Short mmCIF file of C-alpha atoms in Angstrom, two decimals:
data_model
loop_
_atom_site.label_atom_id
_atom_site.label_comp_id
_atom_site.label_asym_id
_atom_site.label_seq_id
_atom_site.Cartn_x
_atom_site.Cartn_y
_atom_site.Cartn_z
CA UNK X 189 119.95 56.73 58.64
CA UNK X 190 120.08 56.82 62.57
CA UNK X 191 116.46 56.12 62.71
CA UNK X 192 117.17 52.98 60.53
CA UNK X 193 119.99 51.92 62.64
CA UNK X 194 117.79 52.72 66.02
CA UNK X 195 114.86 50.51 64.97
CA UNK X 196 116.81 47.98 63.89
CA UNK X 197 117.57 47.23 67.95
CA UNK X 198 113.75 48.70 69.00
CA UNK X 199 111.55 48.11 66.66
CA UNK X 200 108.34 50.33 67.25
CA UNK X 201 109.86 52.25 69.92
CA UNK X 202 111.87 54.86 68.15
CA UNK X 203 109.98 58.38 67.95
CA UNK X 204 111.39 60.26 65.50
CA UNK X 205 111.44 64.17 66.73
CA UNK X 206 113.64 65.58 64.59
CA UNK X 207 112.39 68.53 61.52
CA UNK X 208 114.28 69.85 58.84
CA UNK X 209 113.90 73.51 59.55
CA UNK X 210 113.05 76.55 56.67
CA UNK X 211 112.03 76.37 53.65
CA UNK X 212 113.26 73.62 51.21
CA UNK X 213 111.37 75.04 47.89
CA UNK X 214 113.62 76.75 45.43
CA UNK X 215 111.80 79.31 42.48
CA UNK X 216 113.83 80.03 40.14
CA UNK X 217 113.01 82.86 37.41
CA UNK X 218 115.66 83.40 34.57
CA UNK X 219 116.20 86.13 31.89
CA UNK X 220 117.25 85.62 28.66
CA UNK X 221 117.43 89.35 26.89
CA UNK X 222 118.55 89.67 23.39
CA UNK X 223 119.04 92.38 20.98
CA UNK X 224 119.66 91.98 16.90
CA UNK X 225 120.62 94.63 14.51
CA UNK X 226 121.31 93.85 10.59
CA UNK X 227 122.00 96.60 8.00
CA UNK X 228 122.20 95.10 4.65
CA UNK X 229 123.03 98.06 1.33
CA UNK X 230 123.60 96.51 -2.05
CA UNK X 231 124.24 98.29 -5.61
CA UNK X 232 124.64 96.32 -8.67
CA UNK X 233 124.67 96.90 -12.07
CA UNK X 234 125.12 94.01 -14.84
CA UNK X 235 124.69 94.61 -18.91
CA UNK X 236 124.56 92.28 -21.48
CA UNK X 237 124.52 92.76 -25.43
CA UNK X 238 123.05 89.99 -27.60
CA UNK X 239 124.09 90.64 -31.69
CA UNK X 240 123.50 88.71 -34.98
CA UNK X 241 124.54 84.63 -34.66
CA UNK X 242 124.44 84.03 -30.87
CA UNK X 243 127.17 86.61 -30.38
CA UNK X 244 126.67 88.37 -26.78
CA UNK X 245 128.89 90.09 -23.60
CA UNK X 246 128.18 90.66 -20.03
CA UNK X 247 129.57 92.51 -17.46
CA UNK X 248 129.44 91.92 -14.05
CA UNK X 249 127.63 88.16 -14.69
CA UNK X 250 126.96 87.87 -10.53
CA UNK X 251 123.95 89.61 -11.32
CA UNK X 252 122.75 87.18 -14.46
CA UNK X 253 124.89 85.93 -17.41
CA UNK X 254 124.35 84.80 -20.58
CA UNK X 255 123.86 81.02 -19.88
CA UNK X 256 119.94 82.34 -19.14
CA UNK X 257 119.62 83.14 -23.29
CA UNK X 258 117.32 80.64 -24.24
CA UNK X 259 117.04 82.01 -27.64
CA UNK X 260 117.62 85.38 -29.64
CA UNK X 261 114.38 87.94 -29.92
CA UNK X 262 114.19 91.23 -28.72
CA UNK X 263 115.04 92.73 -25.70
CA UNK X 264 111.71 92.28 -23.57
CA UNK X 265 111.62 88.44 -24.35
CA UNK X 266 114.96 88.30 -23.08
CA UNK X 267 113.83 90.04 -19.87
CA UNK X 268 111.89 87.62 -19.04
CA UNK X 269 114.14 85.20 -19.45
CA UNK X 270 117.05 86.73 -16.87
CA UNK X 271 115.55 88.43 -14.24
CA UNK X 272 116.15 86.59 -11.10
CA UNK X 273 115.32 87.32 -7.43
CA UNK X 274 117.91 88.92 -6.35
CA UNK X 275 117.50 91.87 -9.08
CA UNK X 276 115.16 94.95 -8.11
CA UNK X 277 115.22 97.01 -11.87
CA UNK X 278 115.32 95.63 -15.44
CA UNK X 279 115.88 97.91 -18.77
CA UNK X 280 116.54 97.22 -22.79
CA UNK X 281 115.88 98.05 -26.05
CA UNK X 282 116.79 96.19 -29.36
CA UNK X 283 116.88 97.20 -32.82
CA UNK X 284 116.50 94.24 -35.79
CA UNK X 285 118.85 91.94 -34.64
CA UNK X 286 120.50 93.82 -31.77
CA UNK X 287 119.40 93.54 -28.11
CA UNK X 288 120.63 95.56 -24.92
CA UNK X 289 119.35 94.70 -21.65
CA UNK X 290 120.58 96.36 -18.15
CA UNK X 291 119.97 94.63 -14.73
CA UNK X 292 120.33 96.77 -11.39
CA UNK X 293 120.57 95.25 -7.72
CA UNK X 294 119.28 97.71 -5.72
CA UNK X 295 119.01 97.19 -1.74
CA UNK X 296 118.61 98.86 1.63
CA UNK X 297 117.43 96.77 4.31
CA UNK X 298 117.45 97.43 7.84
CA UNK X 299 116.29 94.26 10.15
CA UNK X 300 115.59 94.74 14.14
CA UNK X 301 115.18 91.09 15.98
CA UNK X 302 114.25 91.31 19.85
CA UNK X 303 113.78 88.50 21.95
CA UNK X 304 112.18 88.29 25.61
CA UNK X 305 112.37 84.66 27.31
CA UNK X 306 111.36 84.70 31.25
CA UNK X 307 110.60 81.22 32.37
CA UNK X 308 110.25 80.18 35.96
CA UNK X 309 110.11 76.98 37.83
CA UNK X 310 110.49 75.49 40.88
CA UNK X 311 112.40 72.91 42.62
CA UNK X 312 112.33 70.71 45.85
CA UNK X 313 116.06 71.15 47.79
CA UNK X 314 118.48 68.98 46.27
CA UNK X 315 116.12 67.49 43.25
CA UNK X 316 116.62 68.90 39.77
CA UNK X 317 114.06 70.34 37.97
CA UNK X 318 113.03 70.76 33.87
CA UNK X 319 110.83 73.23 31.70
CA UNK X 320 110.15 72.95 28.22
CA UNK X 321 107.79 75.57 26.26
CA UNK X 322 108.45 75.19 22.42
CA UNK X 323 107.60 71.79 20.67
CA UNK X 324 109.99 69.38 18.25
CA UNK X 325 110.11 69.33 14.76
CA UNK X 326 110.93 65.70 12.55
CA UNK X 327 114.36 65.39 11.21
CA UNK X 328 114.87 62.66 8.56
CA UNK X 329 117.48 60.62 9.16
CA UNK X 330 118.14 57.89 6.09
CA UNK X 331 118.61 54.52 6.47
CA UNK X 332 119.58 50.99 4.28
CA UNK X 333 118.15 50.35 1.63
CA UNK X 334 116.85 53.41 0.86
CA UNK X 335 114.84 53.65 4.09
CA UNK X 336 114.38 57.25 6.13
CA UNK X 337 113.26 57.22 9.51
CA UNK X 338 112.15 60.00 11.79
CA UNK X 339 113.88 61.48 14.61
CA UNK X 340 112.51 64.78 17.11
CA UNK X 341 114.79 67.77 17.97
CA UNK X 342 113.35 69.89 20.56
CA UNK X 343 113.17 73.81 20.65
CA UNK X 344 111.77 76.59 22.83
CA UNK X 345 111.96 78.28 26.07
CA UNK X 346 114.06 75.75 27.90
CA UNK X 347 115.37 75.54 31.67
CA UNK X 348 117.17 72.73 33.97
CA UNK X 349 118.26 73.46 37.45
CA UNK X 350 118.94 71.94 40.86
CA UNK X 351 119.09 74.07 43.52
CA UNK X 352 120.91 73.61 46.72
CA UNK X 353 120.31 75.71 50.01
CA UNK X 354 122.88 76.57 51.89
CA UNK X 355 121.15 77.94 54.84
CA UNK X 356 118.32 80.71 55.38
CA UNK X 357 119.64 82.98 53.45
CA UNK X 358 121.93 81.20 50.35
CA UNK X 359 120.85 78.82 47.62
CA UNK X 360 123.54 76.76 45.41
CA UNK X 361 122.53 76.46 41.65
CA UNK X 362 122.93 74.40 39.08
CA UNK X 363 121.10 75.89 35.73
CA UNK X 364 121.44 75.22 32.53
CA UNK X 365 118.84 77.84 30.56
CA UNK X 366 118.11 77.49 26.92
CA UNK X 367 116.18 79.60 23.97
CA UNK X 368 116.51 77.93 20.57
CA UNK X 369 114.44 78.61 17.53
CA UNK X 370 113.83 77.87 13.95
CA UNK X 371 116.03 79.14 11.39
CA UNK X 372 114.70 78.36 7.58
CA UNK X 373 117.45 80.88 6.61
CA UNK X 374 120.22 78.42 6.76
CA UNK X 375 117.89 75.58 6.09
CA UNK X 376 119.39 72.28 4.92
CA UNK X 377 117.35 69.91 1.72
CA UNK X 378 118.02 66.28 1.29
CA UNK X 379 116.03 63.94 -0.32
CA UNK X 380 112.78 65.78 -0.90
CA UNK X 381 112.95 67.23 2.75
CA UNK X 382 113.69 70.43 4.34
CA UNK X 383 115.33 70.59 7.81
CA UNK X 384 115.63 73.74 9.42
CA UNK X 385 118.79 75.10 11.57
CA UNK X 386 118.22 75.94 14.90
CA UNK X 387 119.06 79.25 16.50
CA UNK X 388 121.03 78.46 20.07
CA UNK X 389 121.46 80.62 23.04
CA UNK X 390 122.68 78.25 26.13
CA UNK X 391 124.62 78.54 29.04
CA UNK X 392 125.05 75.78 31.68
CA UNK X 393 127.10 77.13 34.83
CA UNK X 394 126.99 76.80 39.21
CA UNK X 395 126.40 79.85 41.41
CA UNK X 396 125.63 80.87 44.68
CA UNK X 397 123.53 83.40 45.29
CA UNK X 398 121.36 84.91 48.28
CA UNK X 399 117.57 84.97 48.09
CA UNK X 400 116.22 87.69 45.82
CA UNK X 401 119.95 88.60 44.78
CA UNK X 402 120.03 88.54 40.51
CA UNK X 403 123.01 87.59 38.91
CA UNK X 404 124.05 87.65 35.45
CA UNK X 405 125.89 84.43 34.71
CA UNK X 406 126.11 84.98 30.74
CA UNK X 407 126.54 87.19 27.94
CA UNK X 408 127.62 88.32 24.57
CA UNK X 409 128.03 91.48 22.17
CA UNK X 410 128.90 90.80 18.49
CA UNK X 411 129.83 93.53 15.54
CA UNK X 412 130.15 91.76 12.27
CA UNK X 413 131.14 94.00 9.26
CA UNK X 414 131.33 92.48 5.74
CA UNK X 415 132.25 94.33 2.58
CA UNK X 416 132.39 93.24 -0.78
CA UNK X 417 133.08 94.46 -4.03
CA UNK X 418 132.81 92.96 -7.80
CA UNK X 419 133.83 94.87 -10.34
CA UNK X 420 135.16 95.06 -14.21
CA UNK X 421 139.12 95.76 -14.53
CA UNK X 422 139.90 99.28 -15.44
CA UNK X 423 136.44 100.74 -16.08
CA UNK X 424 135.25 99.17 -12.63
CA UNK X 425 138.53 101.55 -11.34
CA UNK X 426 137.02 104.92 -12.87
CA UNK X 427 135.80 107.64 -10.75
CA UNK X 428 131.67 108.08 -11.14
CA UNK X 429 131.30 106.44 -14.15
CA UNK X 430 132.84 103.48 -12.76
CA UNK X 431 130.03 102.33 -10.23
CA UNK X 432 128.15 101.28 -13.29
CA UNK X 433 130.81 99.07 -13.60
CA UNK X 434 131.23 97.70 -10.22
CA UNK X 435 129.04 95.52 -7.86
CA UNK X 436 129.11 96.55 -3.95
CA UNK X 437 127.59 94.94 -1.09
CA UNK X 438 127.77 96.26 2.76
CA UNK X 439 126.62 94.27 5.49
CA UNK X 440 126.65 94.64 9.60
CA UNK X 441 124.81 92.85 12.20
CA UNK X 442 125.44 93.75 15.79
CA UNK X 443 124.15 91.65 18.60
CA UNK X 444 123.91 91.91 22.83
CA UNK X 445 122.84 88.96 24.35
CA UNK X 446 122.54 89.04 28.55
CA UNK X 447 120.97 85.90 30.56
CA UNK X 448 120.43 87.04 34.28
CA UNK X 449 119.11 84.43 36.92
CA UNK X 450 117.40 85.12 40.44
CA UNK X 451 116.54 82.69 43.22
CA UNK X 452 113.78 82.83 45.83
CA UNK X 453 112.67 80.53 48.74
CA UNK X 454 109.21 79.78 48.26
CA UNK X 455 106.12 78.19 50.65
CA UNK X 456 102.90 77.00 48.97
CA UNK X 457 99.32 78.74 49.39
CA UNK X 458 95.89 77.45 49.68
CA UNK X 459 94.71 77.43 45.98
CA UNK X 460 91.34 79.53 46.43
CA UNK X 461 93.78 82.34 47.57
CA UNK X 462 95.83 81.78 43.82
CA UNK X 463 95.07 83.93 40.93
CA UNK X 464 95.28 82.43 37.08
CA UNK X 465 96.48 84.33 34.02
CA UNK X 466 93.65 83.74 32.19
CA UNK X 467 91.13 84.76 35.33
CA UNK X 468 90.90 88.22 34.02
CA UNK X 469 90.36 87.42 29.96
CA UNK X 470 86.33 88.04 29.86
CA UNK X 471 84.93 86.71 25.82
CA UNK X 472 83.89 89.73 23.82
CA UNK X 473 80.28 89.51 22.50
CA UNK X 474 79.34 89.28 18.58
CA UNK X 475 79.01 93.29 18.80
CA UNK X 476 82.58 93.53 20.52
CA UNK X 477 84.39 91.00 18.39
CA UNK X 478 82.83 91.53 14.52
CA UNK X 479 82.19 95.28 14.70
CA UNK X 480 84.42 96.76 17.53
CA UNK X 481 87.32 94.33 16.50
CA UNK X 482 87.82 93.64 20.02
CA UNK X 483 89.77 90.30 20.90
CA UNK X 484 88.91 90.89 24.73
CA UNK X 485 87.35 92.75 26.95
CA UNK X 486 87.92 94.26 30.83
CA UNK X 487 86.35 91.82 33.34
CA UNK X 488 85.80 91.39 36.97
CA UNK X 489 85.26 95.51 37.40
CA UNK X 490 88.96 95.75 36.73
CA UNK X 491 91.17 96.02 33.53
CA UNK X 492 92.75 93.26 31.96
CA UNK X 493 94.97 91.62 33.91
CA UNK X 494 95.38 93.70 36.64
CA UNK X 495 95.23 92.20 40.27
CA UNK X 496 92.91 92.83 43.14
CA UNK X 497 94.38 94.44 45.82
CA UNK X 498 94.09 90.71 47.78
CA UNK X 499 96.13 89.52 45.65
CA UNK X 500 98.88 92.15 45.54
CA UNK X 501 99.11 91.88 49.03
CA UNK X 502 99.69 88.09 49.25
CA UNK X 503 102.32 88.01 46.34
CA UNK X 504 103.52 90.47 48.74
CA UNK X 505 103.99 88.48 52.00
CA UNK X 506 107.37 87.50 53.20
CA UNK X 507 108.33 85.37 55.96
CA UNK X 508 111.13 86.07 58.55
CA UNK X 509 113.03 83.75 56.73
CA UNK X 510 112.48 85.95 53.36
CA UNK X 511 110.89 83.36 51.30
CA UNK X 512 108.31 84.24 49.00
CA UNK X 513 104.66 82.87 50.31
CA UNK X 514 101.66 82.22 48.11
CA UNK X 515 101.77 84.03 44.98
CA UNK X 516 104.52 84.30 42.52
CA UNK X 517 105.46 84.68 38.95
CA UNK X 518 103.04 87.34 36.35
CA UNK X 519 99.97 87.57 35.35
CA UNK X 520 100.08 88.06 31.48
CA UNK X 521 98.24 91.38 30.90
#
């Protein structure tokens, strides 16, 4: 602005000799750790009688009920007229007219989720800055007169942030991170299509932090229990003999979610000193690939992805002002 208001009296006689000292590039490498733990137990037991003239009982009709009875015959035609997914064991017999048939629910299931995300970008001072690696999937959205139109949600490995630095040693941030993914468990189905939910983990905050310092600026750790139990009055209340009668389901999901951010200063290098990810994947041969079952082989005299020494020495190099120079981020191994 003075320079504008100097030429504006001496036009083509104002040298400009002032710099904006340091670095003014901002890298910016977030964490988003997550662990999920499910334990799912399930016992069930459901019986059903069928006699003479349609006449039939069932107990414990969560499992199957007697709506399924398309018709009377004998116990293994009506087998395979009840059994639905959520039943693990079937047993009858039937004798002339008379059919018993037994249904047990039957389930131990132990699910372990783990999820990595570790994108990095960077930023000019002051300008903000956006990554997206994940895609978008349609949603249908319906319209008059019967119309649907098309609309994109995005999803993936997601980051926003606009740095600020303070001086030659802090950087303001502004970062929003994001990791969302497809969920076809809670799915939603309208009109012939099938939208999926999305899985969320977000958190949008300011900090100040000093280069190379890591701060964790979110988290969460969740215990859900849930118990549930179905069972017929009286007998369902019996000791031993009474879990024939009853229906119980156990679930608990725990879940530790930490998101950790950490700022450097940062100075470009000439390319031919840079190093790719892919510089180290080498194509296996037909021999390699159909009868060794190899997807890859070592290249370059070194294994795959490791660094030359070079190169470990300029990701390596700091300046006095303790910015990163050259070289930064992973090779994928």
């Amino acid at each position: 602005r003075a320079l504008s208001i100097a030429e504006a009296y001496a036009p083509k006689k104002v040298i400009n000799s002032m710099q904006v000292g340091g670095v003014q590039q901002v890298m910016l490498e977030v964490r988003v750790a997550e662990m999920n733990r499910s334990l799912i137990r399930r016992l069930g037991i459901n019986f059903n009688y069928m006699g003479p003239d349609n006449f039939g009982i069932s107990l414990l009709a969560n499992l199957t009920n007697l709506n399924k009875f398309t018709q009377v015959g004998p116990a293994a035609t009506l087998i395979d007229q009840t059994v639905t997914q959520s039943i693990s064991g079937v047993f009858g017999f039937g004798t002339g007219s008379l059919s018993w048939t037994g249904y047990v629910d039957a389930l131990k299931e132990e699910d372990l989720v783990k999820v990595l995300a570790k994108p990095t970008l960077v930023a000019l001072n002051g300008q903000e800055a956006a990554f997206l690696a994940g895609g978008e999937f349609p949603i249908p959205v319906p319209q008059a007169f019967g119309l649907v139109t098309i609309q994109f949600k995005k999803f993936g490995v997601g980051l926003v942030f606009t740095p600020n630095i303070m001086n030659s040693k802090h950087i303001s941030l502004n970062v929003a991170p994001e990791v969302s993914e497809l969920d076809f468990t809670n799915a939603l189905r309208t009109q012939g299509f099938t939208v999926p939910a999305i899985t969320t983990r977000r958190a949008t905050t300011t900090i100040e932090l000093a280069d190379g310092q890591s701060f964790a600026i979110g988290g969460l750790m969740r215990d859900n229990v849930r118990e549930s139990v179905k069972k017929f009055p009286l007998l369902g209340e019996l000791p031993i003999i009474g879990a024939l009668f009853r229906s119980s389901s156990f679930q608990k999901d725990e879940s530790e979610l930490l998101i950790i951010v950490t700022p450097h200063l940062v100075k470009p290098l000439d390319m031919t000193a840079q190093t790719l990810p892919t510089d180290y994947y080498v194509e296996p041969n037909d021999f390699e690939f159909y009868l060794l079952g190899f997807s890859e082989k070592g290249g370059f005299g070194g294994k795959t992805g490791q660094r030359s020494p070079a190169a470990e020495v300029l990701s390596n190099r700091v300046t006095k002002l303790s910015a990163m120079e050259g070289q930064v981020g992973h090779i994928v191994p």
